[in-house]
Coordinates of C-alpha atoms (C1' of nucleotides) in Angstrom, one line a residue:
Chain A
M380 CA -2.1 9.2 -9.7
L381 CA -1.5 5.8 -9.3
L382 CA 0.1 5.1 -6.3
A383 CA -0.6 5.9 -2.6
V384 CA 0.8 5.0 0.5
D385 CA -0.9 4.6 4.2
P386 CA 1.7 6.4 6.8
R387 CA -0.2 4.8 9.5
S388 CA 0.1 0.9 8.3
S389 CA 3.0 -0.7 10.1
V390 CA 3.8 -1.9 6.4
P391 CA 6.9 0.5 5.4
L392 CA 6.3 3.1 3.0
Y393 CA 9.3 2.1 0.6
E394 CA 7.6 -1.4 0.9
Q395 CA 3.6 0.2 0.0
I396 CA 5.2 1.4 -3.3
V397 CA 6.9 -1.7 -4.6
G398 CA 3.8 -3.5 -3.4
Q399 CA 1.9 -1.4 -5.3
V400 CA 4.0 -0.9 -8.8
R401 CA 4.5 -5.1 -8.7
A402 CA 0.7 -5.3 -8.1
A403 CA 0.7 -2.4 -10.9
V404 CA 3.0 -4.3 -13.3
A405 CA 1.7 -7.9 -12.8
A406 CA -2.5 -6.5 -13.5
G407 CA -0.4 -4.9 -16.7
V408 CA -1.7 -1.4 -15.4
L409 CA 2.1 -0.5 -15.9
S410 CA 3.3 -1.7 -19.6
P411 CA 7.1 -1.9 -20.3
G412 CA 8.4 1.1 -21.3
D413 CA 6.0 2.9 -19.1
P414 CA 7.7 5.8 -17.1
L415 CA 7.3 6.0 -13.5
P416 CA 7.0 9.2 -11.9
S417 CA 10.2 11.2 -10.8
V418 CA 11.6 10.3 -6.8
R419 CA 11.0 14.0 -6.6
Q420 CA 8.2 14.2 -8.3
L421 CA 6.4 11.2 -6.2
A422 CA 7.7 12.6 -2.8
A423 CA 6.2 15.7 -3.4
D424 CA 2.7 14.1 -4.3
L425 CA 3.1 11.8 -1.9
R426 CA 4.2 14.2 0.6
I427 CA 7.1 12.0 2.1
N428 CA 10.9 12.4 2.3
P429 CA 12.8 11.7 -1.6
N430 CA 14.7 8.6 0.2
T431 CA 12.3 7.0 1.0
V432 CA 11.0 6.9 -2.6
A433 CA 14.6 6.2 -3.8
A434 CA 14.6 3.2 -1.4
A435 CA 11.7 2.1 -3.2
Y436 CA 12.9 2.6 -6.7
R437 CA 16.2 0.9 -5.9
E438 CA 14.2 -2.1 -5.1
L439 CA 12.3 -2.3 -8.3
E440 CA 15.7 -1.5 -10.2
R441 CA 16.9 -4.7 -8.4
A442 CA 14.2 -7.1 -8.6
G443 CA 15.1 -6.2 -12.4
L444 CA 10.8 -4.7 -12.8
T445 CA 12.3 -1.3 -14.3
T446 CA 15.7 0.2 -15.8
V447 CA 16.9 3.5 -15.0
Q448 CA 18.2 5.3 -18.2
R449 CA 20.5 7.8 -16.3
G450 CA 19.5 11.5 -16.3
Q451 CA 16.4 10.8 -18.1
G452 CA 14.4 8.1 -15.3
T453 CA 12.9 5.2 -14.3
Y454 CA 10.9 3.2 -16.7
V455 CA 9.5 -0.1 -16.7
A456 CA 10.9 -3.0 -17.6
A457 CA 10.2 -5.4 -20.5
L458 CA 9.7 -8.6 -18.8
S459 CA 9.2 -12.2 -20.4
D460 CA 5.5 -14.1 -20.3
A461 CA 7.3 -16.6 -17.8
R462 CA 8.4 -13.9 -15.6
R463 CA 5.0 -12.1 -15.5
D464 CA 3.3 -14.8 -14.4
D465 CA 5.9 -15.0 -11.5
E466 CA 5.0 -11.6 -10.4
R467 CA 1.9 -11.9 -10.6
A468 CA 2.1 -15.3 -8.5
R469 CA 4.2 -13.3 -5.8
V470 CA 1.9 -10.5 -5.8
G471 CA -0.9 -12.9 -5.2
R472 CA 1.1 -14.9 -2.8
V473 CA 2.0 -11.7 -1.0
L474 CA -1.4 -10.7 -0.8
V475 CA -2.6 -14.3 0.9
A476 CA 0.1 -13.8 3.4
R477 CA -1.4 -10.6 4.2
L478 CA -4.5 -11.8 5.4
V479 CA -2.8 -15.1 6.7
D480 CA -0.7 -12.6 9.2
E481 CA -3.7 -10.9 10.4
A482 CA -5.7 -14.2 10.3
R483 CA -3.1 -15.3 12.8
R484 CA -3.2 -12.1 15.3
L485 CA -7.0 -12.8 15.5
G486 CA -7.4 -16.5 16.4
L487 CA -8.7 -17.5 13.3
T488 CA -8.6 -21.2 12.2
P489 CA -7.6 -22.5 8.5
D490 CA -11.4 -24.3 8.4
E491 CA -12.7 -21.0 8.8
L492 CA -10.3 -18.7 6.3
R493 CA -11.2 -21.7 3.7
A494 CA -14.9 -21.5 4.5
W495 CA -14.9 -17.8 4.4
L496 CA -12.6 -17.7 1.0
D497 CA -14.6 -20.1 -1.1
E498 CA -18.1 -18.0 0.5
A499 CA -16.2 -14.6 -1.0
L500 CA -15.1 -16.6 -4.1
A501 CA -18.7 -17.6 -5.1
A502 CA -20.3 -14.0 -4.4
A503 CA -17.9 -12.5 -6.6
A504 CA -17.9 -14.8 -9.3
L505 CA -14.4 -14.7 -9.9
P506 CA -13.2 -17.0 -13.5
T507 CA -13.0 -20.4 -12.6
S508 CA -9.6 -21.2 -14.5
A509 CA -6.6 -18.3 -15.9
Chain B
M1156 CA 6.7 -29.5 26.7
L1157 CA 3.7 -27.5 25.0
L1158 CA 4.9 -24.7 23.3
A1159 CA 8.1 -24.3 21.0
V1160 CA 9.6 -21.6 19.2
D1161 CA 11.5 -21.0 16.1
P1162 CA 14.1 -17.9 16.5
R1163 CA 15.2 -17.6 12.9
S1164 CA 11.2 -17.3 11.7
S1165 CA 10.1 -13.7 11.0
V1166 CA 7.4 -13.9 13.0
P1167 CA 8.0 -12.0 16.9
L1168 CA 9.0 -14.7 19.2
Y1169 CA 5.9 -13.5 21.6
E1170 CA 3.9 -13.6 19.1
Q1171 CA 4.6 -17.7 18.1
I1172 CA 3.7 -17.7 22.2
V1173 CA 0.7 -15.7 21.8
G1174 CA -0.2 -17.6 18.8
Q1175 CA 0.3 -21.1 20.0
V1176 CA -1.6 -21.1 23.4
R1177 CA -4.4 -19.1 21.6
A1178 CA -4.3 -22.3 19.5
A1179 CA -4.1 -24.4 22.7
V1180 CA -7.2 -22.6 24.3
A1181 CA -9.4 -23.2 20.7
A1182 CA -8.0 -26.4 20.7
G1183 CA -9.3 -26.9 24.5
V1184 CA -5.7 -28.2 24.8
L1185 CA -5.8 -25.5 27.5
S1186 CA -9.2 -25.1 29.4
P1187 CA -10.0 -22.4 31.9
G1188 CA -8.6 -21.7 35.0
D1189 CA -5.0 -24.0 33.7
P1190 CA -2.0 -22.3 34.9
L1191 CA 0.4 -21.2 32.2
P1192 CA 4.2 -22.4 33.0
S1193 CA 5.2 -19.5 34.8
V1194 CA 7.9 -17.0 33.1
R1195 CA 10.8 -18.0 34.2
Q1196 CA 10.2 -21.4 34.0
L1197 CA 9.1 -21.3 30.0
A1198 CA 11.4 -19.5 29.3
A1199 CA 14.1 -21.5 30.5
D1200 CA 12.6 -24.1 28.7
L1201 CA 12.4 -22.0 25.0
R1202 CA 16.4 -20.8 25.7
I1203 CA 14.7 -17.6 25.3
N1204 CA 14.8 -14.0 27.3
P1205 CA 12.2 -14.3 30.3
N1206 CA 11.3 -10.2 28.7
T1207 CA 9.7 -11.9 25.5
V1208 CA 8.0 -14.2 27.7
A1209 CA 6.6 -12.1 29.5
A1210 CA 5.4 -9.8 26.7
A1211 CA 3.9 -12.5 25.2
Y1212 CA 1.6 -13.0 28.4
R1213 CA 1.3 -9.4 28.6
E1214 CA -0.8 -10.0 25.3
L1215 CA -2.6 -12.4 26.2
E1216 CA -3.7 -10.8 29.3
R1217 CA -4.9 -7.6 27.4
A1218 CA -6.9 -10.1 24.8
G1219 CA -8.8 -11.6 27.8
L1220 CA -7.0 -14.8 27.5
T1221 CA -5.8 -15.3 30.7
T1222 CA -5.7 -13.7 33.9
V1223 CA -2.9 -12.9 36.2
Q1224 CA -3.0 -14.0 39.1
R1225 CA -0.5 -11.5 41.3
G1226 CA 1.8 -14.0 43.3
Q1227 CA 0.2 -16.7 41.7
G1228 CA 1.0 -17.0 38.3
T1229 CA -1.1 -16.9 35.2
Y1230 CA -3.9 -19.0 34.4
V1231 CA -6.3 -19.6 31.3
A1232 CA -9.7 -17.0 31.6
A1233 CA -12.9 -18.1 31.0
L1234 CA -13.8 -18.6 27.2
S1235 CA -15.5 -15.1 25.6
D1236 CA -18.4 -15.8 25.1
A1237 CA -20.8 -16.2 21.8
R1238 CA -20.7 -12.7 20.6
R1239 CA -17.3 -12.3 20.5
D1240 CA -17.3 -15.3 18.1
D1241 CA -19.7 -13.6 16.1
E1242 CA -17.3 -10.7 15.9
R1243 CA -14.3 -13.0 14.9
A1244 CA -16.0 -14.1 12.0
R1245 CA -17.7 -10.5 10.9
V1246 CA -13.8 -9.4 11.1
G1247 CA -12.2 -12.2 9.3
R1248 CA -15.3 -12.4 6.5
V1249 CA -14.1 -8.7 5.2
L1250 CA -10.4 -9.6 5.8
V1251 CA -11.2 -12.8 3.3
A1252 CA -13.4 -10.5 1.1
R1253 CA -10.4 -7.7 0.9
L1254 CA -8.3 -10.4 -0.4
V1255 CA -11.0 -11.2 -2.8
D1256 CA -11.1 -7.9 -4.2
E1257 CA -7.8 -7.4 -4.7
A1258 CA -7.0 -10.9 -6.4
R1259 CA -10.2 -9.9 -9.0
R1260 CA -8.0 -6.9 -10.2
L1261 CA -4.9 -8.9 -10.7
G1262 CA -6.9 -11.9 -12.4
L1263 CA -6.1 -13.7 -10.2
T1264 CA -7.9 -17.3 -10.2
P1265 CA -9.8 -19.0 -7.4
D1266 CA -7.7 -22.1 -7.6
E1267 CA -4.5 -20.4 -7.3
L1268 CA -6.2 -18.3 -4.1
R1269 CA -6.9 -21.8 -2.8
A1270 CA -3.4 -22.7 -3.2
W1271 CA -1.6 -20.0 -2.1
L1272 CA -3.8 -20.5 1.4
D1273 CA -3.1 -24.1 1.4
E1274 CA 0.6 -22.7 1.3
A1275 CA 0.5 -19.9 4.0
L1276 CA -0.9 -21.0 6.2
A1277 CA 1.2 -24.6 6.2
A1278 CA 4.3 -21.5 6.7
A1279 CA 2.7 -20.4 9.1
A1280 CA 1.5 -23.2 11.3
L1281 CA -2.0 -22.3 12.5
P1282 CA -3.7 -24.0 14.2
T1283 CA -5.5 -26.9 12.2
S1284 CA -8.8 -26.8 14.2
A1285 CA -10.9 -24.5 15.9
Chain C
M893 CA 39.3 -6.3 11.6
L894 CA 37.7 -8.0 8.6
L895 CA 36.9 -5.4 6.5
A896 CA 38.2 -2.5 4.9
V897 CA 36.9 0.3 2.7
D898 CA 38.6 3.2 0.6
P899 CA 36.0 6.3 0.8
R900 CA 38.2 7.8 -2.5
S901 CA 37.5 5.1 -4.4
S902 CA 34.6 5.3 -7.1
V903 CA 32.7 2.1 -5.4
P904 CA 30.1 2.9 -3.1
L905 CA 31.1 2.1 0.3
Y906 CA 28.1 0.0 0.9
E907 CA 28.9 -2.7 -2.4
Q908 CA 32.6 -2.4 -0.9
I909 CA 31.4 -4.3 2.2
V910 CA 28.6 -6.2 0.4
G911 CA 31.8 -7.5 -2.0
Q912 CA 33.9 -8.3 0.9
V913 CA 31.7 -9.6 2.4
R914 CA 30.7 -12.1 -0.9
A915 CA 34.6 -12.8 -1.2
A916 CA 34.7 -14.0 2.6
V917 CA 32.0 -16.3 2.1
A918 CA 32.9 -17.6 -1.5
A919 CA 36.5 -18.1 -0.1
G920 CA 35.2 -19.5 2.9
V921 CA 36.7 -17.0 5.4
L922 CA 33.1 -16.4 6.3
S923 CA 31.3 -19.8 7.6
P924 CA 27.9 -20.5 8.2
G925 CA 26.9 -19.4 11.3
D926 CA 29.3 -16.7 12.4
P927 CA 28.4 -13.4 13.2
L928 CA 29.2 -10.3 11.4
P929 CA 30.3 -7.2 13.3
S930 CA 26.7 -5.1 14.4
V931 CA 26.0 -2.0 12.2
R932 CA 26.9 0.4 14.5
Q933 CA 30.4 -1.5 15.5
L934 CA 31.3 -1.7 12.0
A935 CA 30.2 2.0 11.4
A936 CA 32.6 3.0 14.3
D937 CA 35.5 0.7 13.1
L938 CA 35.4 2.0 9.5
R939 CA 34.5 5.6 10.7
I940 CA 31.6 5.7 8.8
N941 CA 28.0 6.5 8.9
P942 CA 25.5 3.3 10.5
N943 CA 23.3 4.1 7.9
T944 CA 26.0 3.0 5.1
V945 CA 26.7 -0.1 7.1
A946 CA 22.5 -1.2 7.2
A947 CA 22.3 -0.4 3.4
A948 CA 25.1 -3.0 2.8
Y949 CA 23.7 -5.8 5.7
R950 CA 20.4 -5.2 4.0
E951 CA 21.7 -6.1 0.5
L952 CA 23.3 -9.2 1.8
E953 CA 19.8 -10.3 3.7
R954 CA 18.1 -9.9 0.3
A955 CA 20.4 -11.3 -1.3
G956 CA 20.3 -14.5 1.0
L957 CA 23.9 -14.4 1.9
T958 CA 22.9 -13.1 5.6
T959 CA 20.0 -14.1 8.0
V960 CA 18.6 -11.3 10.9
Q961 CA 18.2 -12.7 14.1
R962 CA 15.8 -10.1 15.2
G963 CA 17.6 -7.9 18.4
Q964 CA 20.5 -10.6 18.1
G965 CA 22.3 -9.6 15.1
T966 CA 23.1 -10.3 11.7
Y967 CA 24.8 -13.8 11.2
V968 CA 26.4 -15.9 7.8
A969 CA 23.1 -18.0 6.5
A970 CA 23.6 -21.4 5.5
L971 CA 24.5 -21.7 1.8
S972 CA 24.1 -25.3 -0.5
D973 CA 27.0 -26.4 -2.1
A974 CA 25.9 -25.0 -5.6
R975 CA 24.9 -22.0 -3.9
R976 CA 28.2 -21.5 -2.8
D977 CA 29.8 -22.3 -6.0
D978 CA 27.6 -19.6 -7.7
E979 CA 28.5 -17.0 -4.8
R980 CA 32.4 -18.1 -6.2
A981 CA 31.8 -17.5 -9.2
R982 CA 29.9 -14.6 -8.9
V983 CA 32.7 -12.8 -7.1
G984 CA 35.0 -13.9 -10.0
R985 CA 33.5 -12.5 -12.6
V986 CA 33.0 -9.2 -10.9
L987 CA 36.8 -9.1 -10.5
V988 CA 37.0 -10.0 -13.8
A989 CA 34.5 -6.9 -14.9
R990 CA 36.0 -4.6 -12.8
L991 CA 39.9 -5.3 -14.4
V992 CA 37.9 -5.3 -18.2
D993 CA 36.5 -1.8 -16.7
E994 CA 39.5 -0.3 -16.4
A995 CA 41.2 -1.8 -19.1
R996 CA 38.6 -0.3 -21.5
R997 CA 39.5 3.6 -19.7
L998 CA 42.6 2.7 -20.4
G999 CA 42.3 1.4 -24.4
L1000 CA 44.2 -1.5 -23.9
T1001 CA 42.9 -4.6 -26.0
P1002 CA 41.5 -8.0 -24.8
D1003 CA 44.5 -9.3 -26.6
E1004 CA 46.8 -8.0 -25.0
L1005 CA 44.6 -9.0 -21.9
R1006 CA 44.6 -12.5 -22.3
A1007 CA 48.2 -12.1 -22.7
W1008 CA 49.3 -10.8 -20.1
L1009 CA 46.9 -13.0 -17.7
D1010 CA 48.6 -15.9 -19.1
E1011 CA 51.7 -14.6 -18.1
A1012 CA 50.7 -13.8 -14.4
L1013 CA 49.1 -17.3 -14.1
A1014 CA 52.7 -18.7 -15.4
A1015 CA 53.8 -16.5 -12.6
A1016 CA 51.5 -17.5 -10.1
A1017 CA 51.4 -20.9 -10.0
L1018 CA 47.8 -21.2 -9.7
P1019 CA 45.9 -24.4 -9.5
T1020 CA 45.1 -25.8 -13.3
S1021 CA 41.7 -27.0 -12.0
A1022 CA 39.5 -26.6 -9.1
Chain D
M178 CA 28.4 5.7 -39.4
L179 CA 31.6 5.0 -37.5
L180 CA 29.9 5.1 -34.1
A181 CA 27.1 3.7 -31.8
V182 CA 25.4 4.1 -28.5
D183 CA 23.4 2.4 -26.3
P184 CA 21.4 4.3 -24.2
R185 CA 20.8 1.5 -21.9
S186 CA 23.9 0.8 -21.1
S187 CA 25.7 1.1 -17.8
V188 CA 28.3 2.8 -19.4
P189 CA 28.2 6.4 -19.6
L190 CA 27.2 7.4 -23.2
Y191 CA 29.9 9.3 -23.5
E192 CA 32.6 6.9 -22.4
Q193 CA 31.2 4.6 -25.0
I194 CA 31.4 7.3 -27.3
V195 CA 35.4 7.6 -26.2
G196 CA 36.4 4.2 -26.2
Q197 CA 34.9 3.7 -29.8
V198 CA 37.0 6.5 -30.8
R199 CA 40.0 5.1 -29.2
A200 CA 39.4 2.1 -30.6
A201 CA 39.1 3.7 -34.1
V202 CA 42.3 5.1 -33.9
A203 CA 44.0 2.0 -32.3
A204 CA 42.5 0.1 -35.3
G205 CA 43.8 2.6 -37.6
V206 CA 40.4 3.1 -39.1
L207 CA 41.0 7.1 -37.7
S208 CA 44.4 8.3 -38.7
P209 CA 46.3 11.2 -37.2
G210 CA 44.9 14.3 -38.9
D211 CA 41.2 12.6 -39.5
P212 CA 38.6 15.0 -38.8
L213 CA 36.0 14.2 -36.3
P214 CA 32.0 14.7 -37.0
S215 CA 31.4 17.8 -35.6
V216 CA 29.2 17.9 -31.6
R217 CA 26.0 18.9 -33.4
Q218 CA 26.3 16.2 -36.0
L219 CA 27.4 13.1 -34.3
A220 CA 24.7 14.3 -31.6
A221 CA 22.1 14.7 -34.5
D222 CA 23.7 10.9 -35.5
L223 CA 23.3 8.8 -32.4
R224 CA 20.0 10.7 -30.8
I225 CA 21.8 11.7 -27.8
N226 CA 22.4 15.3 -26.3
P227 CA 25.2 17.4 -27.8
N228 CA 26.3 18.0 -24.5
T229 CA 27.3 14.4 -24.0
V230 CA 29.2 14.3 -26.9
A231 CA 30.6 17.5 -26.4
A232 CA 32.1 15.5 -23.4
A233 CA 33.2 13.0 -24.6
Y234 CA 35.2 15.0 -27.2
R235 CA 36.4 17.1 -24.1
E236 CA 38.0 13.7 -22.6
L237 CA 39.3 13.0 -25.6
E238 CA 41.3 16.1 -26.0
R239 CA 42.5 15.7 -22.6
A240 CA 43.6 12.2 -23.1
G241 CA 46.3 13.6 -26.1
L242 CA 44.2 11.6 -28.6
T243 CA 42.4 14.7 -30.7
T244 CA 43.2 18.2 -31.3
V245 CA 40.7 20.7 -31.1
Q246 CA 41.4 23.6 -34.1
R247 CA 39.1 26.4 -32.9
G248 CA 36.3 27.3 -35.3
Q249 CA 36.8 24.3 -37.5
G250 CA 36.4 21.5 -35.4
T251 CA 38.0 18.2 -33.8
Y252 CA 40.8 15.9 -35.6
V253 CA 42.8 12.7 -34.9
A254 CA 46.4 14.1 -33.2
A255 CA 49.5 12.5 -33.8
L256 CA 50.0 9.0 -32.3
S257 CA 52.0 8.8 -28.6
D258 CA 55.2 7.2 -29.0
A259 CA 56.6 3.6 -27.8
R260 CA 57.3 5.3 -24.5
R261 CA 53.6 5.3 -24.0
D262 CA 52.8 2.2 -25.2
D263 CA 55.4 1.0 -22.5
E264 CA 53.3 3.1 -19.5
R265 CA 50.3 1.5 -21.3
A266 CA 51.6 -2.6 -20.7
R267 CA 53.2 -1.5 -17.4
V268 CA 49.3 -0.5 -15.9
G269 CA 47.7 -3.2 -17.8
R270 CA 50.1 -5.9 -15.9
V271 CA 49.8 -4.7 -12.6
L272 CA 46.2 -4.6 -13.3
V273 CA 45.8 -8.8 -14.2
A274 CA 48.5 -9.0 -11.4
R275 CA 46.2 -7.7 -9.0
L276 CA 43.3 -9.9 -10.5
V277 CA 45.5 -13.1 -10.1
D278 CA 46.1 -12.2 -6.6
E279 CA 42.7 -12.0 -5.7
A280 CA 42.2 -15.2 -7.6
R281 CA 44.3 -16.8 -5.6
R282 CA 43.0 -16.3 -2.5
L283 CA 39.4 -17.1 -3.4
G284 CA 40.7 -20.6 -5.2
L285 CA 39.6 -19.8 -8.3
T286 CA 40.9 -21.5 -11.6
P287 CA 43.1 -20.2 -14.8
D288 CA 40.3 -21.8 -16.7
E289 CA 37.4 -19.8 -14.8
L290 CA 39.6 -16.7 -14.8
R291 CA 39.7 -17.0 -19.2
A292 CA 36.4 -18.0 -19.5
W293 CA 35.0 -14.9 -17.5
L294 CA 37.8 -12.8 -19.3
D295 CA 36.0 -13.6 -22.4
E296 CA 32.7 -13.4 -21.2
A297 CA 33.7 -9.5 -20.0
L298 CA 35.4 -8.6 -23.1
A299 CA 32.0 -9.8 -24.9
A300 CA 29.9 -7.9 -23.3
A301 CA 32.1 -5.0 -22.8
A302 CA 32.6 -5.0 -26.6
L303 CA 36.0 -3.9 -26.4
P304 CA 38.0 -3.6 -29.8
T305 CA 39.1 -7.0 -31.0
S306 CA 42.9 -5.8 -32.3
A307 CA 45.2 -3.1 -31.5
Chain E
dG837 C1' 16.2 18.2 -15.1
dT838 C1' 17.2 12.5 -13.4
dG839 C1' 19.0 9.1 -10.3
dG840 C1' 22.7 7.7 -6.5
dT841 C1' 25.1 8.0 -2.5
dC842 C1' 26.4 9.3 2.2
dT843 C1' 25.9 11.6 6.6
dA844 C1' 23.4 12.8 10.6
dG845 C1' 19.7 12.1 13.8
dA846 C1' 15.8 10.3 15.3
dC847 C1' 12.5 6.8 16.2
dC848 C1' 10.7 2.3 16.3
dA849 C1' 10.2 -3.4 17.7
dC850 C1' 12.4 -6.7 19.1
dT851 C1' 15.4 -9.2 22.9
Chain F
dG981 C1' 21.6 -4.2 23.3
dT982 C1' 20.7 -5.5 18.1
dG983 C1' 18.5 -4.2 12.9
dG984 C1' 14.9 -1.4 10.7
dT985 C1' 12.6 2.9 8.8
dC986 C1' 11.9 7.5 7.5
dT987 C1' 13.3 12.5 7.5
dA988 C1' 16.5 16.5 6.5
dG989 C1' 20.1 18.0 3.6
dA990 C1' 24.2 17.3 1.2
dC991 C1' 27.0 16.7 -3.1
dC992 C1' 27.7 13.9 -7.2
dA993 C1' 27.0 12.2 -12.4
dC994 C1' 25.0 12.2 -16.7
dC995 C1' 21.6 13.9 -19.9

DNA sequence: GTGGTCTAGACCACT
DNA sequence: GTGGTCTAGACCACC
């Protein structure tokens, strides 16, 4: 099971799905031509309404990340390298924005966030360049 | 005028107010015992609905940043103690660690993360110092 | 009443609404800051389900043609001149595509279409340049 | 191979087939009495579902372009008479007039319309001559 | 079987 | 009051 949703999150279910597919495409977990689960199948797996899955798939299709073969199913679209980099950046920005949003609620300061980020990066030993 | 809101922001008006009061307290612009403007006064100044200001004040009170003197008004509460700061830092580090963890899976670089963080902080207009 | 839909058309109701708002914005009938009818009001006027109107408004908002003021309503967004020209071209292309689509079903040829277009343009005496 | 289809086009497969047969008849590539490939043969050639081919043949038969000899196959019908051409032209002119009418309201120029028409014709791959 | 559209009705957050 | 989300269930075109 590639996808999972948290019904208690304040993030809408369909946005959770969109975000996870976006992330999977950006990370290369999903490649062009790969099929997505059918609307009904995914809805059954996630125990949510098919319309909710359909809303997520519609958004992915409009964003150009998937193509729909009528009567066949939904597939990951071919993306140019530049487009895929855009996706990667987009997903990254969303992750960071989520952090900042939560930090705002907690009253954390930018300096604290930057310091903690440097700490965590050092600990995780991420590659220093793309 | 200490406070200002942007009605077109996606951040709820009442959270904008909460965040700015939080920042003012953290920055020492507002000190324990200082009065906040009355709900009606602030609503008139910001040209927003008094209910919205009241919602913000309610959240501040719940968060322990202010105390309400019935019939008198709202005042900045005594600052939370050092233990509360520790807790804040712990939560913050967890949030940042989660971001770094997800970023690693996506192959994002530290430089990208730092740049996006600065972007998001600028957009959110968080207080610039503790 | 600015908007009208044809329930017998094969074009989805929500796309009819989107198309008409797009056209109204491109033609300057709707200007930045103008309010759109509320979702419920328009649904009642058109005698369709509010969800259908909401789907149209959601698409307009994602396309950047409208801004939503939470709790207030939906308004036409400010557009750059370039963006507005893009809209105009987009609407024009949609109109032409609709013609070509119908022509395809009828088995009309490109030469016929071009000849009839020239005829109709001469009859209508459209301005010869923008 | 006379026919080819694009499974990723938004034009239904069966309509692609119908349009191509129509074009072939109009262009004289197919003459009255000529046989069409069998449903199964064409489906195999195009690697699509025989039901889809059958749907296309059904529409051609309904449109009067082909006749079905039970147990024998499908053949191109005798061409429709001059009156049918007149009717076609009448409908075509109405469609074009509608476009020009709407274009005038939007302030579109003849040059733009002609350019977009050429674009759309190229994209739709209509037959290039009657 | 696939996805697409629409209706109906519910609940929510925000103003 | 406003729009946003979700469920349930229907019907459709296409393969």
